[in-house]
PDB file of C-alpha atoms in Angstrom:
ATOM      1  CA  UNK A  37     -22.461  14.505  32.834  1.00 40.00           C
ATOM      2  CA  UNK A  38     -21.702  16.397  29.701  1.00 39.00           C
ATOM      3  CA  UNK A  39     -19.228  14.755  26.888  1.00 40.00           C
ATOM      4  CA  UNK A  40     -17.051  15.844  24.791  1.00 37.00           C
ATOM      5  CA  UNK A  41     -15.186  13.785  22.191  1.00 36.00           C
ATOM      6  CA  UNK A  42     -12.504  14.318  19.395  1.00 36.00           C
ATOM      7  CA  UNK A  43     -10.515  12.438  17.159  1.00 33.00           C
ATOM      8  CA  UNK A  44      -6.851  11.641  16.720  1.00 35.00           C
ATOM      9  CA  UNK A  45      -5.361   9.547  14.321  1.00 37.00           C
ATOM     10  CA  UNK A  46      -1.583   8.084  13.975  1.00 38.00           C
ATOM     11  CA  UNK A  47       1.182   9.046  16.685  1.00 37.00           C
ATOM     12  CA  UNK A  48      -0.128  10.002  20.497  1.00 36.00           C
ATOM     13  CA  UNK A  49       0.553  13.716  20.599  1.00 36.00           C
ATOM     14  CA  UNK A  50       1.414  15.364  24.442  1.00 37.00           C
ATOM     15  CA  UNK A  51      -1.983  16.840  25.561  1.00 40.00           C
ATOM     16  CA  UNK A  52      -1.469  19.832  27.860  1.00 40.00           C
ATOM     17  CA  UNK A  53      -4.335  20.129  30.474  1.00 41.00           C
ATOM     18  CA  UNK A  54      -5.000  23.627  32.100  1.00 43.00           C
ATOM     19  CA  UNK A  55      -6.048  24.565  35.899  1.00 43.00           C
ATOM     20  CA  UNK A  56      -8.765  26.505  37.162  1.00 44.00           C
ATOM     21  CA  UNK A  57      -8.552  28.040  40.851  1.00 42.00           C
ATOM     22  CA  UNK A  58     -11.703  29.432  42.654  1.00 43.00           C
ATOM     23  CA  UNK A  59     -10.681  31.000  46.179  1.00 42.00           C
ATOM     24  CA  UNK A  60     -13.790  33.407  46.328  1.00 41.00           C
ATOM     25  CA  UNK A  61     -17.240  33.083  44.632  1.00 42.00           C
ATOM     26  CA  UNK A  62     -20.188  36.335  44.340  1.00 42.00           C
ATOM     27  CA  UNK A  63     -22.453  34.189  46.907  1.00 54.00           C
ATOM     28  CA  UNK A  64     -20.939  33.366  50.061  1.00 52.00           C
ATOM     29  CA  UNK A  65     -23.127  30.188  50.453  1.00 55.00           C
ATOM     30  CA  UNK A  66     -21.782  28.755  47.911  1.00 55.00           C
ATOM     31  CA  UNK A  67     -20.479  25.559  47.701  1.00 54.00           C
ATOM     32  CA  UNK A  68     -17.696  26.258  45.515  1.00 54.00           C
ATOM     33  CA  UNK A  69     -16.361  28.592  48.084  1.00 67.00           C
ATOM     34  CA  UNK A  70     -12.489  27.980  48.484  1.00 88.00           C
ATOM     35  CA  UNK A  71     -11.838  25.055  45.640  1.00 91.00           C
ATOM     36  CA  UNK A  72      -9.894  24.765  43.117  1.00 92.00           C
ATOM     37  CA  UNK A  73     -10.585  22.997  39.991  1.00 94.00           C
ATOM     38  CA  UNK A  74      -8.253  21.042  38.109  1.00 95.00           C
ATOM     39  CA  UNK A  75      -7.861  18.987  34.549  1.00 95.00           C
ATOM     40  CA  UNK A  76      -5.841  16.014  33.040  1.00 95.00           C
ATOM     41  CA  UNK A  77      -5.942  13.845  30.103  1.00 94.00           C
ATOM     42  CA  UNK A  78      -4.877  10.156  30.028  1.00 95.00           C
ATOM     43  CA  UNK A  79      -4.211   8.621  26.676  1.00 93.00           C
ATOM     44  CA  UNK A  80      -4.201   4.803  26.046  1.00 92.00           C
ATOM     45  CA  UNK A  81      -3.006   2.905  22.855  1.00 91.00           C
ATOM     46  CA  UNK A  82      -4.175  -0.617  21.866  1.00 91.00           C
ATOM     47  CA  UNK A  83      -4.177  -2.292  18.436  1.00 91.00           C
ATOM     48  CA  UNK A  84      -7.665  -3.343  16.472  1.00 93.00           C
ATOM     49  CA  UNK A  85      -8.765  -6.362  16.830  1.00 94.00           C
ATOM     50  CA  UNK A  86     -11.321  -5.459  13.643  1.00 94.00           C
ATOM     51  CA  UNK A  87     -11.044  -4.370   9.884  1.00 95.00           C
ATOM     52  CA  UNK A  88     -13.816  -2.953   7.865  1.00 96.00           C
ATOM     53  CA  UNK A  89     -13.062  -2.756   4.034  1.00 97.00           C
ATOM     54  CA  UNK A  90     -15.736  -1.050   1.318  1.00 97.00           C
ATOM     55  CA  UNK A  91     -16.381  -3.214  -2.166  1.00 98.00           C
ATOM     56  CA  UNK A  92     -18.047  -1.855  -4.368  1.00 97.00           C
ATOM     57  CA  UNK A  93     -19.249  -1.819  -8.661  1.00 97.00           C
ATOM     58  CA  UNK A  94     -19.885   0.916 -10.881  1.00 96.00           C
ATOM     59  CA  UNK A  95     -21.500   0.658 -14.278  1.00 96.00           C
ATOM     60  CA  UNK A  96     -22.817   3.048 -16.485  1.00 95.00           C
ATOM     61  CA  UNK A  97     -24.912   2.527 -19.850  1.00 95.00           C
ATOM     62  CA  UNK A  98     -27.687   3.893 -21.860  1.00 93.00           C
ATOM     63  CA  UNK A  99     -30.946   3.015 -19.359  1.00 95.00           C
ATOM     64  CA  UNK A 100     -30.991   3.217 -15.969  1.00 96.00           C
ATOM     65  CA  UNK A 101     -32.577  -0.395 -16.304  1.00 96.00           C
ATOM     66  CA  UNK A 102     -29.679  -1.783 -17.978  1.00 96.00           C
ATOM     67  CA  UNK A 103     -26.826  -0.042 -16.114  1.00 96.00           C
ATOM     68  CA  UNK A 104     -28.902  -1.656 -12.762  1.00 97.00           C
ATOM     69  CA  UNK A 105     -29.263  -4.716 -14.446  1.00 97.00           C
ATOM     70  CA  UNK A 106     -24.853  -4.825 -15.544  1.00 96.00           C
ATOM     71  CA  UNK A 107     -24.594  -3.775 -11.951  1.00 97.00           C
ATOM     72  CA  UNK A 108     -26.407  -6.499 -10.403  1.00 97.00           C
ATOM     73  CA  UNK A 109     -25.092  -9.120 -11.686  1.00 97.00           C
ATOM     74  CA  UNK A 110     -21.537  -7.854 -11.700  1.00 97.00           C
ATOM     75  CA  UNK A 111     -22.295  -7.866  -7.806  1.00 97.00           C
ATOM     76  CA  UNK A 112     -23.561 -11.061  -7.324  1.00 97.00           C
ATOM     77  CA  UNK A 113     -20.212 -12.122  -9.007  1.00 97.00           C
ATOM     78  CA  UNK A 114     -18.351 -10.072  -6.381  1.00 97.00           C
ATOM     79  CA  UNK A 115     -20.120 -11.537  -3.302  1.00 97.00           C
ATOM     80  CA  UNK A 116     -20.243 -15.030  -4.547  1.00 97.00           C
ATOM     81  CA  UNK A 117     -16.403 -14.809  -4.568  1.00 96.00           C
ATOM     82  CA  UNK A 118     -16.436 -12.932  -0.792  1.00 96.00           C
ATOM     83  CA  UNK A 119     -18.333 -16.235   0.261  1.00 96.00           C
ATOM     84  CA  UNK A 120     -15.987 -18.606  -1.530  1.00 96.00           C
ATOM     85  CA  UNK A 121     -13.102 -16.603   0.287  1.00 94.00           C
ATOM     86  CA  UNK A 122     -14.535 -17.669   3.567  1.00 94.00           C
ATOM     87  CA  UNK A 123     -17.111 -14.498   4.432  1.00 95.00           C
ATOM     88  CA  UNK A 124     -20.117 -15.276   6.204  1.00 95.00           C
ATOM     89  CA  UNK A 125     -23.041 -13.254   5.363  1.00 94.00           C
ATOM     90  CA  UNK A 126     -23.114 -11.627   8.800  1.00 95.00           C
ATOM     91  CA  UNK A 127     -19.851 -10.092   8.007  1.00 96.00           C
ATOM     92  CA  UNK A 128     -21.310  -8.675   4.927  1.00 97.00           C
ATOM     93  CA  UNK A 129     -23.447  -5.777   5.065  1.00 97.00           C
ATOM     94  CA  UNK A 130     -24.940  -4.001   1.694  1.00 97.00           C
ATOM     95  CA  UNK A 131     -24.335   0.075   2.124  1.00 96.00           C
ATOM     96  CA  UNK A 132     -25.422   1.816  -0.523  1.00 95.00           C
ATOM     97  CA  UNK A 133     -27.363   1.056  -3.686  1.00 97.00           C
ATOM     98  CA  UNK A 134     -27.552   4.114  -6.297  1.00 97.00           C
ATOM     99  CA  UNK A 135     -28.710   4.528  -9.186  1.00 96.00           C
ATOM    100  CA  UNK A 136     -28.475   8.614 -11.445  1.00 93.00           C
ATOM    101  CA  UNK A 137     -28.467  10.364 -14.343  1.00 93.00           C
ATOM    102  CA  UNK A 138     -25.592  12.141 -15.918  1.00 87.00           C
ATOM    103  CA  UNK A 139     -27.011  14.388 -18.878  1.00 89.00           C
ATOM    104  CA  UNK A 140     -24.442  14.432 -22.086  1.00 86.00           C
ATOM    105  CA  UNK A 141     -24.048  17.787 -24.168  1.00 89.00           C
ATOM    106  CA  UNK A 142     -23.018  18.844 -27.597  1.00 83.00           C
ATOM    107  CA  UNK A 143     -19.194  20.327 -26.763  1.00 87.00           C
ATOM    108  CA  UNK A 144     -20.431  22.634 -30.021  1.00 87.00           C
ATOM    109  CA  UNK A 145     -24.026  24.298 -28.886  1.00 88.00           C
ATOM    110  CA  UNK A 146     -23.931  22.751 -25.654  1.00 87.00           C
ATOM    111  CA  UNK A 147     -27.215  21.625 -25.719  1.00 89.00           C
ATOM    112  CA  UNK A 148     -28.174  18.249 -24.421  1.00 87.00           C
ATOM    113  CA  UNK A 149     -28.257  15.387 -25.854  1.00 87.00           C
ATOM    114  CA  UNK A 150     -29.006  12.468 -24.062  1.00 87.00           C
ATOM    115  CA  UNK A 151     -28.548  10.978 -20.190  1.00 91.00           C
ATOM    116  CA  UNK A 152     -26.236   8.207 -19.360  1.00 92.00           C
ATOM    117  CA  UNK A 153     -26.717   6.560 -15.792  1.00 96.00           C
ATOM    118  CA  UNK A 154     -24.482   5.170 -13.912  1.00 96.00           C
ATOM    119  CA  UNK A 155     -25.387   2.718 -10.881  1.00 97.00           C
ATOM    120  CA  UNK A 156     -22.974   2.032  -7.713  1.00 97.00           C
ATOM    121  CA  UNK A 157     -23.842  -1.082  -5.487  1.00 98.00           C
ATOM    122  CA  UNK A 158     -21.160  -1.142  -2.125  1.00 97.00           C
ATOM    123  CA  UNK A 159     -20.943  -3.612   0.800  1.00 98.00           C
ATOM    124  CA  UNK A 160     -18.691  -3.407   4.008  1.00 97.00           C
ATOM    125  CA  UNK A 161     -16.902  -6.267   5.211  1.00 97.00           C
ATOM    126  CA  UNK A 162     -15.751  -7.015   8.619  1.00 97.00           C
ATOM    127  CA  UNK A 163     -12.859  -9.010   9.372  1.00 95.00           C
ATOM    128  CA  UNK A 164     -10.831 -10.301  12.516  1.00 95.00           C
ATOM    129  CA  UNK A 165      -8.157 -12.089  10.247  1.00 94.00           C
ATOM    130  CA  UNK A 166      -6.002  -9.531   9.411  1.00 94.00           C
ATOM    131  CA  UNK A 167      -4.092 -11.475   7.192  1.00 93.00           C
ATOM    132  CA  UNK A 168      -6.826 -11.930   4.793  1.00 94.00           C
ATOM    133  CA  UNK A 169      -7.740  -8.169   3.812  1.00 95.00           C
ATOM    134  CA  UNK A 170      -5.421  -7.551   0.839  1.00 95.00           C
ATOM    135  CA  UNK A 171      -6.511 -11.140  -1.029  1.00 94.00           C
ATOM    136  CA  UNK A 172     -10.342  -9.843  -0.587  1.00 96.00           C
ATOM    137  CA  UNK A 173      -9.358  -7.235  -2.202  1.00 96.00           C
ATOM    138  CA  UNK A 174      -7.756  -8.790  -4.810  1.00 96.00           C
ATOM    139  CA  UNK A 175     -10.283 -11.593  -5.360  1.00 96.00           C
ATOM    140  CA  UNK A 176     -13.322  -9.045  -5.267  1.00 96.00           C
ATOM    141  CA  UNK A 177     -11.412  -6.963  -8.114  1.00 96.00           C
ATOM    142  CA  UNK A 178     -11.116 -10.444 -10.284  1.00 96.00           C
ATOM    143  CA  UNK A 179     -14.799 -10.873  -9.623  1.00 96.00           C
ATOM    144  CA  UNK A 180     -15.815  -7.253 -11.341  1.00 96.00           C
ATOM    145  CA  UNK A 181     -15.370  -4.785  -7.900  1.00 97.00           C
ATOM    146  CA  UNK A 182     -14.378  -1.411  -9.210  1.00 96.00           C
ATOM    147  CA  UNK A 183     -14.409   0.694  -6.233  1.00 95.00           C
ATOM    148  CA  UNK A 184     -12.143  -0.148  -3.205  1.00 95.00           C
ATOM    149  CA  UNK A 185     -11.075   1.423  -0.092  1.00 95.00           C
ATOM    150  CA  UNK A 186     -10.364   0.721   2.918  1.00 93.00           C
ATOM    151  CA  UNK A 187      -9.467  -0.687   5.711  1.00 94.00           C
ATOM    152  CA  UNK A 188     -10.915   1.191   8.932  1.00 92.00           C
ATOM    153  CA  UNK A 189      -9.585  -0.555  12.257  1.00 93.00           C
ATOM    154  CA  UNK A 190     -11.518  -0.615  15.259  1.00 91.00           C
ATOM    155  CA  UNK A 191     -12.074  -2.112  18.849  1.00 91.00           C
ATOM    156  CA  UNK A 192     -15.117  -4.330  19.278  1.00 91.00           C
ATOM    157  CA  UNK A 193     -14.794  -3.360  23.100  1.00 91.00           C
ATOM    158  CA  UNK A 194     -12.860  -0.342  24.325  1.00 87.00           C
ATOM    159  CA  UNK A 195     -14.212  -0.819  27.947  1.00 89.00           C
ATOM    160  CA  UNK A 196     -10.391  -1.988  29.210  1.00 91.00           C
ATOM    161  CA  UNK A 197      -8.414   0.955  27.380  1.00 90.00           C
ATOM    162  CA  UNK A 198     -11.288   3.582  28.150  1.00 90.00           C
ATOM    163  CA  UNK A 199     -10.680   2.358  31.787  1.00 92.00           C
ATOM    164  CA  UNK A 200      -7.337   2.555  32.042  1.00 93.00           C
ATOM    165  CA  UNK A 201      -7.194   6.118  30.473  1.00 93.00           C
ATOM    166  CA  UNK A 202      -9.767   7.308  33.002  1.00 93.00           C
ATOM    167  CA  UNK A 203      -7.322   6.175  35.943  1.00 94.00           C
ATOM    168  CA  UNK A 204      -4.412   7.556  34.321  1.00 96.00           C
ATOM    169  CA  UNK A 205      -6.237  11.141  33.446  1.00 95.00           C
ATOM    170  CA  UNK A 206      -7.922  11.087  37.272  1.00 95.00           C
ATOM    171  CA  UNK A 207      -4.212  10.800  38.935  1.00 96.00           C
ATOM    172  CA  UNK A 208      -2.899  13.536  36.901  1.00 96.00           C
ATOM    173  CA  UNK A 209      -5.726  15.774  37.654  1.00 96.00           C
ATOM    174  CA  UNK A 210      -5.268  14.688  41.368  1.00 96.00           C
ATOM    175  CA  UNK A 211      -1.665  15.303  41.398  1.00 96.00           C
ATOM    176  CA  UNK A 212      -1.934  18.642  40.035  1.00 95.00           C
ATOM    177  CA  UNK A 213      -4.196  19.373  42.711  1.00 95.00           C
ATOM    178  CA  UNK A 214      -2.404  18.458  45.433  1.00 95.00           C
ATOM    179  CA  UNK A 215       0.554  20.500  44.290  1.00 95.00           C
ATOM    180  CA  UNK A 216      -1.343  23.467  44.337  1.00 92.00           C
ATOM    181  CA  UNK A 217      -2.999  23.432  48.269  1.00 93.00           C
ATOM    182  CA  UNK A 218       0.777  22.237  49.154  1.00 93.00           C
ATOM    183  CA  UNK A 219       2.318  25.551  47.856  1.00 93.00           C
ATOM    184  CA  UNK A 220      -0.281  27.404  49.122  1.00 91.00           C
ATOM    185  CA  UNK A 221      -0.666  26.274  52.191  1.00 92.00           C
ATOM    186  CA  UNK A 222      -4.271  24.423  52.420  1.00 92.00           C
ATOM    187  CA  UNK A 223      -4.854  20.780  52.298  1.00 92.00           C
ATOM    188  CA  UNK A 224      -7.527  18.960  49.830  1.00 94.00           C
ATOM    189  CA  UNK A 225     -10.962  18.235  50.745  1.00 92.00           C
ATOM    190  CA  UNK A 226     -14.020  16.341  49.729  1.00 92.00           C
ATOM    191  CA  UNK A 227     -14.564  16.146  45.430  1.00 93.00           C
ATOM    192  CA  UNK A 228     -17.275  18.563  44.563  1.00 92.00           C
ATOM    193  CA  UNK A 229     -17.859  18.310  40.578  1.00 92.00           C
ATOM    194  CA  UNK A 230     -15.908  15.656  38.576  1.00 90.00           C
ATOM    195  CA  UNK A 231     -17.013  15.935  34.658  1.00 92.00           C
ATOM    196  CA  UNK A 232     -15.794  13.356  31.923  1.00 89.00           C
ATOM    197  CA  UNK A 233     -14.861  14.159  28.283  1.00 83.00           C
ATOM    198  CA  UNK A 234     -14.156  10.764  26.575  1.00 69.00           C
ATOM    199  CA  UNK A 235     -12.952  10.745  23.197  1.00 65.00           C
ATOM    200  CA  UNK A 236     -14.134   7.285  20.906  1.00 58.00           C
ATOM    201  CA  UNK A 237     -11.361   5.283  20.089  1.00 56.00           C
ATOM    202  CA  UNK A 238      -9.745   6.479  16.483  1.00 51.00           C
ATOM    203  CA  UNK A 239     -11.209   4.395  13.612  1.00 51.00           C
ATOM    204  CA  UNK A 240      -7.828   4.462  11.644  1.00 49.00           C
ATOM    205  CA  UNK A 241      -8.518   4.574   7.978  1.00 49.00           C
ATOM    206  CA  UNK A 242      -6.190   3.308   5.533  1.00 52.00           C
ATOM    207  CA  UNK A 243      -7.445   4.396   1.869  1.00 51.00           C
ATOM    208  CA  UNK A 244      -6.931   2.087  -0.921  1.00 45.00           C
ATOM    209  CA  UNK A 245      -8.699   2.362  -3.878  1.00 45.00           C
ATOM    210  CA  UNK A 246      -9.540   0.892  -7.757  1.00 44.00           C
ATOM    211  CA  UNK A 247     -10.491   3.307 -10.387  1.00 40.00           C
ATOM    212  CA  UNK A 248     -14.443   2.952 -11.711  1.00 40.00           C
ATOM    213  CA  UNK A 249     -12.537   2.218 -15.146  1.00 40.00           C
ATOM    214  CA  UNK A 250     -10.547  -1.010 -13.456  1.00 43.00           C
ATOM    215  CA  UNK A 251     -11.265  -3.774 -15.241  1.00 44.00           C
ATOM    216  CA  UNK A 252     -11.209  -7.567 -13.625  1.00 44.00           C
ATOM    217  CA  UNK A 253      -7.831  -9.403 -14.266  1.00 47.00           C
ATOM    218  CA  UNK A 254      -6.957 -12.774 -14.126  1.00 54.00           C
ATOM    219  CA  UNK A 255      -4.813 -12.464 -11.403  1.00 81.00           C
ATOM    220  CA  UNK A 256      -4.553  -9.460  -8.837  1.00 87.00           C
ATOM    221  CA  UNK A 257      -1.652  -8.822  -6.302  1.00 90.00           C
ATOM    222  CA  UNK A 258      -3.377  -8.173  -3.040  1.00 89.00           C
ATOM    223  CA  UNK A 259      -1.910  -4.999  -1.675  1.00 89.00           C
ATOM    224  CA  UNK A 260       0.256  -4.955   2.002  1.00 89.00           C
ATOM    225  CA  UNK A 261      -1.709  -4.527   4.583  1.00 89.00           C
ATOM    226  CA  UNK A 262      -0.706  -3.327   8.945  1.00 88.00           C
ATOM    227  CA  UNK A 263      -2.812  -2.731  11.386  1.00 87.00           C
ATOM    228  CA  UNK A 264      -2.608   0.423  13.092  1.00 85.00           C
ATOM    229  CA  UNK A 265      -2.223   1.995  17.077  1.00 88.00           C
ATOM    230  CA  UNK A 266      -5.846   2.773  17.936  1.00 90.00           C
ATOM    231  CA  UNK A 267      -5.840   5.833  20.618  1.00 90.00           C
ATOM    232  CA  UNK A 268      -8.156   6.244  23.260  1.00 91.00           C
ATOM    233  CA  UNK A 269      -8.041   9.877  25.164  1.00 92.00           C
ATOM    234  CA  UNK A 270     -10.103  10.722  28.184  1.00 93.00           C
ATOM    235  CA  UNK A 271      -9.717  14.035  30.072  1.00 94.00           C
ATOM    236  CA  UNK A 272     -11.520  14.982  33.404  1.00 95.00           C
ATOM    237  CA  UNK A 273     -12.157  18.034  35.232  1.00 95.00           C
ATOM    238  CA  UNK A 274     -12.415  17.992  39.182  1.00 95.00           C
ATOM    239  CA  UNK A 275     -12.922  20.641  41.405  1.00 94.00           C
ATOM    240  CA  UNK A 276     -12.047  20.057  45.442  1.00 94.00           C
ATOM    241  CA  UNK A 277     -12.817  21.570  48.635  1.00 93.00           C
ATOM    242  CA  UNK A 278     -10.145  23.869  50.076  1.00 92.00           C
ATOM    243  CA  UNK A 279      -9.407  23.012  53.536  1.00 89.00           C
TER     244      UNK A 279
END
């Protein structure tokens, strides 16, 4: 069946679903003869149960080989801490290793004089304790992390909420059928095409972020950090026999 998906983030917002009639069709074998065809949405909320956060260093200097080099070891610094915090390496996962040129110029004759480079080394973290995100942060920014953000929350299984939205989206498509054959007259038959559109649960991000100029401190605050709703939409589309 085809699927459809879109994505919501914060407060549930009232969906309005439309309906479709067919009392006549060009062929008069057809199947969809005498239907009608009807929509609704069901909506489900249901908090994360995980939190990915981004850690990452940026260095620049004269070589490529050097700012790699200040990089590196500026990141082993940052994941040794994430272990001593607790952080298995499963729950670590390296995302992006760059390294690129930025040519300089004279502000006079603005010719060109020289390339600086400038490496970036991030990881993503995934966490189930809540509780622990903003003193990662803060320890990874003692350890040399200049570039933050983060967290996205997320369902490691939707399959209940999905479920429940389905049931709730199916009886209001069902209900709006049945009010239609009652005012005019016919009664519902068999189900003739049912189509899903299921809509991923929202990955919530929450930006937070350290400047590339941040430099470590002895001791960092770790910022406030809540959990957000997570909403789950699913709409269907059924058309019925016309009795």
């Amino acid at each position: 069946m085809p699927e459809t998906s879109r994505t919501t983030a914060g407060r549930a917002t009232q969906t309005e679903a439309s309906t479709t009639t067919t009392l006549g069709a060009p062929d008069a074998g057809s199947p969809l003869l005498h239907t009608v065809t009807v929509s609704g949405t069901g909506h489900m909320s249901a908090l994360p149960d995980q939190a990915v956060i981004t850690i990452g260093v940026q260095e620049s200097a004269a070589t490529a080989a050097a700012a790699l080099d200040a990089n590196s070891k500026k990141m082993q610094g940052v994941l040794a801490r994430l272990k001593a915090k607790g952080m298995p390496d499963a729950a670590i996962e390296t995302t992006n290793v760059s390294v690129y040129g930025n040519p300089r110029f004279d502000q006079k004759t603005g010719k060109q004089t020289g390339t600086d480079y400038w490496t970036a080394n991030s990881v993503q973290v995934t966490l189930t304790d809540f509780s622990a995100i903003g003193s990662l942060f803060a320890a990874a920014t003692e350890a040399g992390a200049n570039s933050l953000s983060g967290p996205t929350w997320q369902l490691s299984d939707n399959t209940e909420a999905q479920s429940k939205a389905l049931a709730l989206a199916s009886a209001q498509a069902h209900a709006k059928a049945e009010a239609f054959a009652a005012a005019n007259g016919v009664t519902l038959g068999e189900v003739l095409v049912l189509t899903e559109g299921y809509s991923s649960p929202v990955y919530y991000y929450e930006g937070y972020a350290a400047s590339p100029a941040t430099t470590a401190a002895a001791a960092v605050a770790g910022p406030p950090i809540n959990p957000q709703n997570l909403d789950i939409y699913i709409s269907v589309t059924i058309t019925y026999q016309l009795e």
